[in-house]
Amino acid sequence: MKTYDWIVVGGGITGATLAYELRKAGFGVLLVEQYATPDNATRFSYGGLAYWSGTTALTGQLCEDAIARYHILSQELDADIEFRELDLLLTISASSDPVAIAASYSNCAVVPHLLTPQAAGELEPLLNQQAISAALTVKHGHIHPQKTAQAYIQAFVRAGGEVQISQVLQILQNGVQTTTATYHSANVVICAGGLSRQLLKAAGMSLKIYFTHAEIIETPPVDVKLRTLVMPANVQRFQLEAQSAQVDELWDEPGNEPVPAILDAGAIQFQDGSLRLGQISRVLTDPDAKVNSQTSEKWLRESVGEVLPTLEKLPGTWHHCLVAFSGNKFPLIGAIPGFESVHVFSGFSNPLVIVPPLAERFAKFLTGKEDKIIRQIFQENSESGTA
């Protein structure tokens, strides 16, 4: 019977990155992913890298680590992850105070510049200048998220890692049971995104990890050219996450909606010409909850159309996925109390930026190398009761 050092559950960007880093650190690793073609949050991500957004010594260091990592990642993984820098345009609604909104970004490592509607329109010609009072701009990283996750997995396999396409039914103290077999390991790490809470709860493990139902529209390649990554400056998603995590007990009942849905109207165009428009975030405590796609798509199109009218009626397909978040602003990393062989690596609010440096640090930490940032995250989660 083969026993691995680590089994990584989940093949999105978190699981793929951590599996690769664990293997690079010398561990025997099995990556278990439910779908051969993932249908997860990584698949439908905008792909943005907010490496300018660090507001503390910890997040600032991780952002610095991340941008350095991404500059060499295509070469290291031997794959094109479509890394580039572009202009981020953070729109400020016509009813909002631009000075107050700009002030909320003043503690970022790189402070975005405030633009008039006219200047914002010069930066992004598709913008409806009448819909905004101003905008903020800053240079922003961008990758193709699914190609990046796949590049990590391919490099992991080349390095001797193993992959099984199978659904995990049960987390065990010494491995996992899937729909096809039971796999044994000294340690298991859960990187299953929005399904993490459900998996852990089924194994009798309580952890303050949650999920939103995120909805976007994806278009085929089109002739329309969007020059920037457009998002609202006042992103409602983070407030929604904070409010919905206040009463943990609500998440043990599948029919609850702790807070109403929100929509952050934005858009990004990938290098093949396709666009992603979004996003709606719903807090429904049932991971299998059904959402009315027709109503959602109409809301999405109309909201994006207010800011970027040309994009409203483009052909496209509505998609839905689960997005994990933690009970505080820190990701959940490390062993689960009382179940020391079961770990978690999930709940990232800014995943594409901080996952690569944190995965590298965590893997090295597990070899015995001390790391102040990993220790700080452990401490923050312990003090907040998140883990």
CSV table of C-alpha atoms in Angstrom, one decimal:
chain,number,residue,atom,x,y,z
A,1,MET,CA,0.0,0.0,0.0
A,2,LYS,CA,1.5,3.3,-1.1
A,3,THR,CA,1.5,6.1,1.4
A,4,TYR,CA,2.2,9.7,0.5
A,5,ASP,CA,3.7,12.5,2.6
A,6,TRP,CA,0.9,14.8,1.5
A,7,ILE,CA,-2.5,14.6,-0.2
A,8,VAL,CA,-3.7,17.9,-1.6
A,9,VAL,CA,-7.5,18.1,-2.1
A,10,GLY,CA,-8.4,20.5,-4.9
A,11,GLY,CA,-6.8,21.5,-8.2
A,12,GLY,CA,-7.6,25.2,-8.4
A,13,ILE,CA,-4.9,27.8,-8.1
A,14,THR,CA,-4.4,27.1,-4.4
A,15,GLY,CA,-4.1,23.3,-4.6
A,16,ALA,CA,-2.1,23.3,-7.8
A,17,THR,CA,0.4,25.8,-6.4
A,18,LEU,CA,0.8,24.2,-3.1
A,19,ALA,CA,1.1,20.7,-4.6
A,20,TYR,CA,3.9,22.0,-6.8
A,21,GLU,CA,5.7,23.7,-3.9
A,22,LEU,CA,5.4,20.7,-1.7
A,23,ARG,CA,6.9,18.4,-4.4
A,24,LYS,CA,9.6,20.9,-5.0
A,25,ALA,CA,10.4,20.8,-1.3
A,26,GLY,CA,11.0,17.1,-1.5
A,27,PHE,CA,7.7,15.6,-0.3
A,28,GLY,CA,5.8,12.7,-1.9
A,29,VAL,CA,2.5,14.4,-3.1
A,30,LEU,CA,-0.8,13.2,-4.5
A,31,LEU,CA,-3.1,15.9,-5.9
A,32,VAL,CA,-6.8,14.9,-6.0
A,33,GLU,CA,-9.1,17.0,-8.2
A,34,GLN,CA,-12.8,16.2,-8.8
A,35,TYR,CA,-13.0,17.4,-12.5
A,36,ALA,CA,-10.7,16.8,-15.4
A,37,THR,CA,-11.8,20.2,-16.7
A,38,PRO,CA,-12.2,22.3,-13.5
A,39,ASP,CA,-15.3,24.4,-13.1
A,40,ASN,CA,-14.1,26.3,-10.1
A,41,ALA,CA,-13.3,29.9,-8.9
A,42,THR,CA,-9.9,29.8,-10.6
A,43,ARG,CA,-11.6,28.9,-14.0
A,44,PHE,CA,-13.9,32.0,-13.8
A,45,SER,CA,-11.5,34.5,-12.1
A,46,TYR,CA,-10.6,37.8,-13.7
A,47,GLY,CA,-6.9,36.9,-13.3
A,48,GLY,CA,-6.0,40.2,-11.7
A,49,LEU,CA,-2.8,40.6,-9.6
A,50,ALA,CA,-3.2,43.5,-7.1
A,51,TYR,CA,0.4,43.5,-6.1
A,52,TRP,CA,0.1,47.3,-5.4
A,53,SER,CA,-2.5,46.8,-2.7
A,54,GLY,CA,-0.5,45.8,0.4
A,55,THR,CA,-1.5,47.8,3.4
A,56,THR,CA,0.6,46.2,6.2
A,57,ALA,CA,4.1,44.9,6.5
A,58,LEU,CA,2.8,41.4,6.0
A,59,THR,CA,0.7,42.0,2.9
A,60,GLY,CA,3.2,44.4,1.5
A,61,GLN,CA,6.0,41.8,1.7
A,62,LEU,CA,3.7,39.1,0.1
A,63,CYS,CA,2.9,41.5,-2.7
A,64,GLU,CA,6.5,42.2,-3.3
A,65,ASP,CA,7.3,38.5,-3.2
A,66,ALA,CA,4.4,37.8,-5.6
A,67,ILE,CA,5.4,40.2,-8.4
A,68,ALA,CA,9.0,38.9,-8.3
A,69,ARG,CA,7.6,35.4,-8.5
A,70,TYR,CA,5.4,36.1,-11.4
A,71,HIS,CA,8.1,37.7,-13.5
A,72,ILE,CA,10.0,34.3,-13.5
A,73,LEU,CA,7.0,31.9,-13.3
A,74,SER,CA,6.5,31.2,-17.0
A,75,GLN,CA,10.1,30.3,-17.3
A,76,GLU,CA,10.1,28.1,-14.1
A,77,LEU,CA,6.9,26.3,-15.1
A,78,ASP,CA,7.9,26.1,-18.8
A,79,ALA,CA,4.5,27.4,-19.9
A,80,ASP,CA,2.9,30.7,-21.0
A,81,ILE,CA,0.7,31.9,-18.2
A,82,GLU,CA,0.0,35.2,-20.1
A,83,PHE,CA,1.5,37.4,-17.4
A,84,ARG,CA,1.4,41.1,-18.2
A,85,GLU,CA,0.8,44.5,-16.7
A,86,LEU,CA,-2.1,46.7,-17.6
A,87,ASP,CA,-4.0,49.7,-16.3
A,88,LEU,CA,-6.6,49.0,-13.6
A,89,LEU,CA,-9.5,51.5,-13.7
A,90,LEU,CA,-11.4,51.7,-10.5
A,91,THR,CA,-14.7,53.5,-11.3
A,92,ILE,CA,-16.3,55.8,-8.7
A,93,SER,CA,-20.1,56.1,-9.1
A,94,ALA,CA,-21.7,59.5,-9.9
A,95,SER,CA,-23.3,59.6,-6.5
A,96,SER,CA,-20.1,59.0,-4.5
A,97,ASP,CA,-17.5,61.4,-3.2
A,98,PRO,CA,-14.3,60.9,-5.2
A,99,VAL,CA,-12.0,62.4,-2.5
A,100,ALA,CA,-13.5,60.1,0.2
A,101,ILE,CA,-13.1,57.0,-2.0
A,102,ALA,CA,-9.6,57.9,-3.0
A,103,ALA,CA,-8.7,58.4,0.7
A,104,SER,CA,-9.6,54.8,1.4
A,105,TYR,CA,-6.7,53.7,-0.8
A,106,SER,CA,-4.2,56.1,0.7
A,107,ASN,CA,-2.5,53.4,2.8
A,108,CYS,CA,-1.8,51.1,-0.2
A,109,ALA,CA,1.9,50.3,-1.1
A,110,VAL,CA,1.3,52.0,-4.4
A,111,VAL,CA,-1.5,54.6,-4.1
A,112,PRO,CA,-3.8,54.8,-7.2
A,113,HIS,CA,-4.1,58.1,-9.0
A,114,LEU,CA,-7.4,60.0,-9.1
A,115,LEU,CA,-8.7,60.8,-12.6
A,116,THR,CA,-11.5,63.0,-13.9
A,117,PRO,CA,-14.2,61.3,-15.9
A,118,GLN,CA,-12.6,62.7,-19.0
A,119,ALA,CA,-9.1,61.4,-18.2
A,120,ALA,CA,-10.6,58.0,-17.3
A,121,GLY,CA,-12.3,58.1,-20.7
A,122,GLU,CA,-9.0,58.7,-22.5
A,123,LEU,CA,-7.6,55.7,-20.6
A,124,GLU,CA,-10.6,53.5,-21.4
A,125,PRO,CA,-12.6,54.7,-24.5
A,126,LEU,CA,-15.4,52.2,-23.8
A,127,LEU,CA,-16.2,53.9,-20.5
A,128,ASN,CA,-19.5,55.8,-20.0
A,129,GLN,CA,-18.1,59.0,-18.5
A,130,GLN,CA,-21.6,60.2,-17.4
A,131,ALA,CA,-21.9,57.2,-15.1
A,132,ILE,CA,-19.0,58.1,-12.9
A,133,SER,CA,-17.8,61.1,-10.8
A,134,ALA,CA,-14.2,60.1,-11.1
A,135,ALA,CA,-11.9,57.0,-11.3
A,136,LEU,CA,-8.7,55.7,-9.8
A,137,THR,CA,-5.9,54.1,-11.8
A,138,VAL,CA,-2.8,52.0,-11.0
A,139,LYS,CA,-0.7,49.5,-12.8
A,140,HIS,CA,-2.0,46.0,-12.2
A,141,GLY,CA,-0.7,42.5,-13.0
A,142,HIS,CA,-2.7,40.0,-15.0
A,143,ILE,CA,-2.5,36.3,-15.8
A,144,HIS,CA,-4.7,33.7,-17.4
A,145,PRO,CA,-5.7,31.9,-14.1
A,146,GLN,CA,-6.7,28.5,-15.5
A,147,LYS,CA,-3.5,28.3,-17.7
A,148,THR,CA,-1.5,29.2,-14.6
A,149,ALA,CA,-3.1,26.5,-12.5
A,150,GLN,CA,-2.6,24.0,-15.3
A,151,ALA,CA,1.0,25.1,-15.7
A,152,TYR,CA,1.6,24.4,-12.0
A,153,ILE,CA,0.0,20.9,-12.3
A,154,GLN,CA,2.1,20.0,-15.4
A,155,ALA,CA,5.3,21.1,-13.6
A,156,PHE,CA,4.2,19.2,-10.5
A,157,VAL,CA,3.8,16.0,-12.6
A,158,ARG,CA,7.1,16.5,-14.4
A,159,ALA,CA,8.7,16.8,-10.9
A,160,GLY,CA,7.3,13.4,-9.9
A,161,GLY,CA,3.9,14.4,-8.4
A,162,GLU,CA,0.8,12.3,-9.0
A,163,VAL,CA,-2.7,13.4,-9.9
A,164,GLN,CA,-6.0,11.5,-9.5
A,165,ILE,CA,-9.2,12.8,-11.0
A,166,SER,CA,-11.8,11.7,-8.4
A,167,GLN,CA,-14.3,13.2,-5.9
A,168,VAL,CA,-13.2,13.2,-2.3
A,169,LEU,CA,-16.0,11.7,-0.2
A,170,GLN,CA,-14.4,11.7,3.2
A,171,ILE,CA,-11.3,13.1,4.9
A,172,LEU,CA,-9.5,10.6,7.0
A,173,GLN,CA,-6.9,11.0,9.7
A,174,ASN,CA,-4.5,9.1,7.4
A,175,GLY,CA,-5.7,10.0,3.9
A,176,VAL,CA,-8.9,10.4,1.9
A,177,GLN,CA,-11.7,8.2,0.6
A,178,THR,CA,-12.8,9.1,-3.0
A,179,THR,CA,-15.3,7.7,-5.4
A,180,THR,CA,-12.7,5.4,-6.9
A,181,ALA,CA,-10.3,4.4,-4.0
A,182,THR,CA,-8.9,5.2,-0.6
A,183,TYR,CA,-5.5,7.0,-0.7
A,184,HIS,CA,-3.2,7.0,2.3
A,185,SER,CA,-0.9,9.8,3.5
A,186,ALA,CA,0.8,11.2,6.6
A,187,ASN,CA,-0.9,14.5,6.0
A,188,VAL,CA,-3.9,15.9,4.1
A,189,VAL,CA,-4.3,19.5,3.1
A,190,ILE,CA,-7.7,20.9,2.0
A,191,CYS,CA,-7.5,23.4,-0.9
A,192,ALA,CA,-11.1,22.8,-2.1
A,193,GLY,CA,-12.2,26.4,-2.1
A,194,GLY,CA,-16.0,26.8,-1.5
A,195,LEU,CA,-16.4,23.1,-0.8
A,196,SER,CA,-13.8,23.1,2.0
A,197,ARG,CA,-16.3,23.8,4.8
A,198,GLN,CA,-18.6,21.0,3.7
A,199,LEU,CA,-15.7,18.5,3.5
A,200,LEU,CA,-14.4,19.4,6.9
A,201,LYS,CA,-17.8,19.4,8.6
A,202,ALA,CA,-18.5,15.9,7.2
A,203,ALA,CA,-15.3,14.7,8.9
A,204,GLY,CA,-16.3,16.3,12.2
A,205,MET,CA,-14.0,19.3,11.9
A,206,SER,CA,-15.2,22.8,12.6
A,207,LEU,CA,-13.5,25.7,10.9
A,208,LYS,CA,-14.6,29.3,10.2
A,209,ILE,CA,-14.3,29.1,6.4
A,210,TYR,CA,-17.2,30.2,4.2
A,211,PHE,CA,-18.1,30.8,0.6
A,212,THR,CA,-20.0,33.0,-1.7
A,213,HIS,CA,-21.8,32.0,-4.9
A,214,ALA,CA,-20.1,34.1,-7.6
A,215,GLU,CA,-21.7,34.7,-11.0
A,216,ILE,CA,-20.1,36.1,-14.1
A,217,ILE,CA,-20.7,36.2,-17.9
A,218,GLU,CA,-18.0,34.9,-20.2
A,219,THR,CA,-18.0,35.9,-23.9
A,220,PRO,CA,-16.3,34.3,-26.8
A,221,PRO,CA,-13.4,36.2,-28.5
A,222,VAL,CA,-14.9,39.5,-29.8
A,223,ASP,CA,-13.7,42.4,-31.9
A,224,VAL,CA,-14.4,45.0,-29.2
A,225,LYS,CA,-11.2,46.1,-27.5
A,226,LEU,CA,-11.2,46.8,-23.7
A,227,ARG,CA,-7.9,48.4,-22.8
A,228,THR,CA,-8.1,48.2,-19.0
A,229,LEU,CA,-9.3,46.0,-16.2
A,230,VAL,CA,-12.4,47.8,-14.9
A,231,MET,CA,-13.7,47.4,-11.4
A,232,PRO,CA,-15.6,49.6,-9.0
A,233,ALA,CA,-13.5,51.5,-6.5
A,234,ASN,CA,-16.0,50.7,-3.7
A,235,VAL,CA,-15.9,46.9,-3.9
A,236,GLN,CA,-18.8,45.6,-1.9
A,237,ARG,CA,-17.7,42.0,-1.8
A,238,PHE,CA,-15.3,42.4,1.1
A,239,GLN,CA,-18.0,44.0,3.3
A,240,LEU,CA,-20.4,41.3,2.3
A,241,GLU,CA,-17.9,38.6,3.4
A,242,ALA,CA,-17.3,40.3,6.8
A,243,GLN,CA,-21.0,40.7,7.5
A,244,SER,CA,-21.9,37.2,6.5
A,245,ALA,CA,-19.3,35.6,8.8
A,246,GLN,CA,-20.5,37.2,12.0
A,247,VAL,CA,-22.8,34.3,13.0
A,248,ASP,CA,-21.0,31.0,12.3
A,249,GLU,CA,-24.0,28.9,13.4
A,250,LEU,CA,-26.1,30.2,10.4
A,251,TRP,CA,-23.7,28.2,8.1
A,252,ASP,CA,-24.6,24.9,9.7
A,253,GLU,CA,-28.1,25.2,8.1
A,254,PRO,CA,-28.3,25.0,4.3
A,255,GLY,CA,-31.2,27.3,3.7
A,256,ASN,CA,-29.9,30.6,5.1
A,257,GLU,CA,-28.9,33.8,3.3
A,258,PRO,CA,-27.2,35.9,6.0
A,259,VAL,CA,-26.9,39.0,3.8
A,260,PRO,CA,-28.4,40.1,0.5
A,261,ALA,CA,-26.6,39.6,-2.8
A,262,ILE,CA,-24.3,42.4,-4.2
A,263,LEU,CA,-23.0,43.2,-7.6
A,264,ASP,CA,-19.6,44.7,-8.3
A,265,ALA,CA,-19.7,45.7,-12.0
A,266,GLY,CA,-16.5,45.1,-13.8
A,267,ALA,CA,-14.9,43.6,-16.9
A,268,ILE,CA,-11.6,42.2,-18.2
A,269,GLN,CA,-10.5,41.1,-21.7
A,270,PHE,CA,-8.1,38.2,-22.1
A,271,GLN,CA,-5.4,38.0,-24.7
A,272,ASP,CA,-7.6,35.7,-27.0
A,273,GLY,CA,-10.2,38.5,-27.1
A,274,SER,CA,-12.7,36.9,-24.7
A,275,LEU,CA,-14.2,38.9,-21.9
A,276,ARG,CA,-15.4,38.2,-18.4
A,277,LEU,CA,-18.1,40.4,-17.0
A,278,GLY,CA,-19.2,40.4,-13.4
A,279,GLN,CA,-19.6,39.8,-10.7
A,280,ILE,CA,-22.6,39.0,-8.5
A,281,SER,CA,-21.8,37.6,-5.0
A,282,ARG,CA,-24.5,35.7,-3.1
A,283,VAL,CA,-24.2,34.4,0.4
A,284,LEU,CA,-26.2,31.2,0.4
A,285,THR,CA,-25.2,28.6,3.0
A,286,ASP,CA,-26.0,25.7,0.8
A,287,PRO,CA,-23.2,25.0,-1.7
A,288,ASP,CA,-25.7,23.3,-4.0
A,289,ALA,CA,-28.2,26.1,-3.9
A,290,LYS,CA,-29.8,26.9,-7.3
A,291,VAL,CA,-29.6,30.4,-8.7
A,292,ASN,CA,-32.0,31.9,-11.3
A,293,SER,CA,-29.5,32.4,-14.2
A,294,GLN,CA,-31.9,34.5,-16.3
A,295,THR,CA,-32.5,37.1,-13.6
A,296,SER,CA,-28.8,37.1,-12.7
A,297,GLU,CA,-27.6,37.5,-16.2
A,298,LYS,CA,-30.1,40.4,-16.8
A,299,TRP,CA,-28.8,42.2,-13.6
A,300,LEU,CA,-25.2,41.6,-14.6
A,301,ARG,CA,-25.6,42.9,-18.1
A,302,GLU,CA,-27.5,46.0,-17.1
A,303,SER,CA,-25.1,46.9,-14.4
A,304,VAL,CA,-22.0,46.4,-16.5
A,305,GLY,CA,-23.8,48.2,-19.4
A,306,GLU,CA,-24.2,51.4,-17.2
A,307,VAL,CA,-20.4,51.7,-17.0
A,308,LEU,CA,-19.3,50.0,-20.3
A,309,PRO,CA,-22.4,50.2,-22.6
A,310,THR,CA,-20.7,48.5,-25.6
A,311,LEU,CA,-20.3,45.3,-23.5
A,312,GLU,CA,-23.9,44.9,-22.4
A,313,LYS,CA,-25.3,43.0,-25.3
A,314,LEU,CA,-22.3,41.0,-26.4
A,315,PRO,CA,-22.9,37.2,-26.8
A,316,GLY,CA,-21.9,35.4,-23.7
A,317,THR,CA,-22.6,32.6,-21.2
A,318,TRP,CA,-23.6,33.0,-17.6
A,319,HIS,CA,-21.4,31.0,-15.2
A,320,HIS,CA,-21.6,30.3,-11.4
A,321,CYS,CA,-18.9,29.0,-9.0
A,322,LEU,CA,-18.1,29.0,-5.2
A,323,VAL,CA,-15.5,31.4,-3.8
A,324,ALA,CA,-14.0,30.7,-0.4
A,325,PHE,CA,-13.3,33.3,2.3
A,326,SER,CA,-12.3,33.2,5.9
A,327,GLY,CA,-13.8,34.7,9.0
A,328,ASN,CA,-11.2,37.4,9.2
A,329,LYS,CA,-9.0,39.0,6.5
A,330,PHE,CA,-6.3,36.3,6.9
A,331,PRO,CA,-6.2,33.1,4.9
A,332,LEU,CA,-6.5,29.8,6.7
A,333,ILE,CA,-3.2,28.0,6.7
A,334,GLY,CA,-2.0,25.1,8.9
A,335,ALA,CA,-3.1,22.2,10.9
A,336,ILE,CA,-6.7,22.0,12.2
A,337,PRO,CA,-6.8,21.9,16.0
A,338,GLY,CA,-7.4,18.4,17.3
A,339,PHE,CA,-6.7,16.9,13.9
A,340,GLU,CA,-3.0,17.7,13.4
A,341,SER,CA,-2.6,15.5,10.3
A,342,VAL,CA,-5.3,17.5,8.5
A,343,HIS,CA,-4.4,20.9,7.2
A,344,VAL,CA,-6.1,23.7,5.4
A,345,PHE,CA,-4.8,26.2,2.8
A,346,SER,CA,-7.8,28.2,1.7
A,347,GLY,CA,-9.9,31.3,2.4
A,348,PHE,CA,-7.7,33.8,0.4
A,349,SER,CA,-9.3,37.2,-0.3
A,350,ASN,CA,-6.6,38.1,-2.8
A,351,PRO,CA,-5.6,34.7,-4.0
A,352,LEU,CA,-3.8,35.1,-7.3
A,353,VAL,CA,-1.4,37.5,-5.7
A,354,ILE,CA,-0.6,35.9,-2.3
A,355,VAL,CA,-1.0,32.2,-3.0
A,356,PRO,CA,2.3,31.7,-4.9
A,357,PRO,CA,4.5,33.3,-2.2
A,358,LEU,CA,2.5,31.8,0.7
A,359,ALA,CA,2.6,28.3,-0.9
A,360,GLU,CA,6.3,28.5,-1.3
A,361,ARG,CA,6.8,29.8,2.3
A,362,PHE,CA,4.4,27.2,3.8
A,363,ALA,CA,6.1,24.3,1.9
A,364,LYS,CA,9.5,25.4,3.2
A,365,PHE,CA,8.1,25.8,6.7
A,366,LEU,CA,6.9,22.2,6.6
A,367,THR,CA,10.5,21.1,5.9
A,368,GLY,CA,11.5,22.8,9.2
A,369,LYS,CA,12.5,26.3,7.9
A,370,GLU,CA,11.1,29.0,10.2
A,371,ASP,CA,9.0,31.7,8.6
A,372,LYS,CA,7.8,34.8,10.4
A,373,ILE,CA,4.9,35.4,8.0
A,374,ILE,CA,3.5,31.9,8.4
A,375,ARG,CA,3.8,32.2,12.1
A,376,GLN,CA,2.0,35.6,12.1
A,377,ILE,CA,-0.9,34.1,10.1
A,378,PHE,CA,-1.1,31.2,12.6
A,379,GLN,CA,-1.2,33.7,15.5
A,380,GLU,CA,-3.8,35.9,13.9
A,381,ASN,CA,-6.1,33.0,13.2
A,382,SER,CA,-5.6,31.6,16.7
A,383,GLU,CA,-6.4,35.0,18.3
A,384,SER,CA,-9.5,35.5,16.2
A,385,GLY,CA,-10.8,32.0,16.8
A,386,THR,CA,-10.8,31.4,13.0
A,387,ALA,CA,-8.8,28.2,13.5
